[in-house]
Amino acid sequence: MFGNDADFLLSVHRTHAAELRAEAAQDRLARSLPRRSTRSWLSRWRAPTRQ
């Protein structure tokens, strides 16, 4: 599959970099969305939902 160690290390680096970019994009998206309020018009307080 890999010709030598350099090819393997390069593929590991690219995979890790792609994962880091995906996590950063997910964090940016989460920060850009408005936070859900724990209060609603129907109840005084609502526990945050688990994800």
C-alpha positions as protocol buffer text, in pm:
chain_id: "A"
residue {
  index: 1
  type: MET
  ca { x: 0 y: 0 z: 0 }
}
residue {
  index: 2
  type: PHE
  ca { x: 276 y: 246 z: 98 }
}
residue {
  index: 3
  type: GLY
  ca { x: 602 y: 255 z: -92 }
}
residue {
  index: 4
  type: ASN
  ca { x: 809 y: 368 z: 204 }
}
residue {
  index: 5
  type: ASP
  ca { x: 790 y: 521 z: 549 }
}
residue {
  index: 6
  type: ALA
  ca { x: 779 y: 875 z: 411 }
}
residue {
  index: 7
  type: ASP
  ca { x: 460 y: 799 z: 219 }
}
residue {
  index: 8
  type: PHE
  ca { x: 304 y: 647 z: 529 }
}
residue {
  index: 9
  type: LEU
  ca { x: 399 y: 942 z: 750 }
}
residue {
  index: 10
  type: LEU
  ca { x: 269 y: 1188 z: 492 }
}
residue {
  index: 11
  type: SER
  ca { x: -65 y: 1007 z: 475 }
}
residue {
  index: 12
  type: VAL
  ca { x: -91 y: 1006 z: 856 }
}
residue {
  index: 13
  type: HIS
  ca { x: -11 y: 1378 z: 863 }
}
residue {
  index: 14
  type: ARG
  ca { x: -274 y: 1456 z: 599 }
}
residue {
  index: 15
  type: THR
  ca { x: -537 y: 1249 z: 779 }
}
residue {
  index: 16
  type: HIS
  ca { x: -464 y: 1419 z: 1110 }
}
residue {
  index: 17
  type: ALA
  ca { x: -467 y: 1763 z: 950 }
}
residue {
  index: 18
  type: ALA
  ca { x: -804 y: 1689 z: 789 }
}
residue {
  index: 19
  type: GLU
  ca { x: -944 y: 1579 z: 1126 }
}
residue {
  index: 20
  type: LEU
  ca { x: -819 y: 1899 z: 1289 }
}
residue {
  index: 21
  type: ARG
  ca { x: -976 y: 2110 z: 1014 }
}
residue {
  index: 22
  type: ALA
  ca { x: -1308 y: 1928 z: 1057 }
}
residue {
  index: 23
  type: GLU
  ca { x: -1304 y: 1984 z: 1434 }
}
residue {
  index: 24
  type: ALA
  ca { x: -1223 y: 2353 z: 1386 }
}
residue {
  index: 25
  type: ALA
  ca { x: -1509 y: 2391 z: 1139 }
}
residue {
  index: 26
  type: GLN
  ca { x: -1746 y: 2220 z: 1381 }
}
residue {
  index: 27
  type: ASP
  ca { x: -1636 y: 2453 z: 1662 }
}
residue {
  index: 28
  type: ARG
  ca { x: -1684 y: 2760 z: 1441 }
}
residue {
  index: 29
  type: LEU
  ca { x: -2032 y: 2644 z: 1346 }
}
residue {
  index: 30
  type: ALA
  ca { x: -2126 y: 2580 z: 1709 }
}
residue {
  index: 31
  type: ARG
  ca { x: -2008 y: 2929 z: 1807 }
}
residue {
  index: 32
  type: SER
  ca { x: -2196 y: 3093 z: 1520 }
}
residue {
  index: 33
  type: LEU
  ca { x: -2531 y: 2941 z: 1616 }
}
residue {
  index: 34
  type: PRO
  ca { x: -2733 y: 3122 z: 1885 }
}
residue {
  index: 35
  type: ARG
  ca { x: -2733 y: 2953 z: 2221 }
}
residue {
  index: 36
  type: ARG
  ca { x: -3056 y: 2792 z: 2326 }
}
residue {
  index: 37
  type: SER
  ca { x: -3209 y: 2958 z: 2625 }
}
residue {
  index: 38
  type: THR
  ca { x: -3279 y: 2749 z: 2933 }
}
residue {
  index: 39
  type: ARG
  ca { x: -3598 y: 2950 z: 2977 }
}
residue {
  index: 40
  type: SER
  ca { x: -3896 y: 2920 z: 2750 }
}
residue {
  index: 41
  type: TRP
  ca { x: -4231 y: 3091 z: 2735 }
}
residue {
  index: 42
  type: LEU
  ca { x: -4400 y: 2778 z: 2868 }
}
residue {
  index: 43
  type: SER
  ca { x: -4178 y: 2698 z: 3163 }
}
residue {
  index: 44
  type: ARG
  ca { x: -3958 y: 2905 z: 3388 }
}
residue {
  index: 45
  type: TRP
  ca { x: -3656 y: 2681 z: 3356 }
}
residue {
  index: 46
  type: ARG
  ca { x: -3565 y: 2393 z: 3130 }
}
residue {
  index: 47
  type: ALA
  ca { x: -3265 y: 2167 z: 3182 }
}
residue {
  index: 48
  type: PRO
  ca { x: -3025 y: 2171 z: 2886 }
}
residue {
  index: 49
  type: THR
  ca { x: -3072 y: 1871 z: 2659 }
}
residue {
  index: 50
  type: ARG
  ca { x: -2793 y: 1622 z: 2622 }
}
residue {
  index: 51
  type: GLN
  ca { x: -2644 y: 1568 z: 2281 }
}
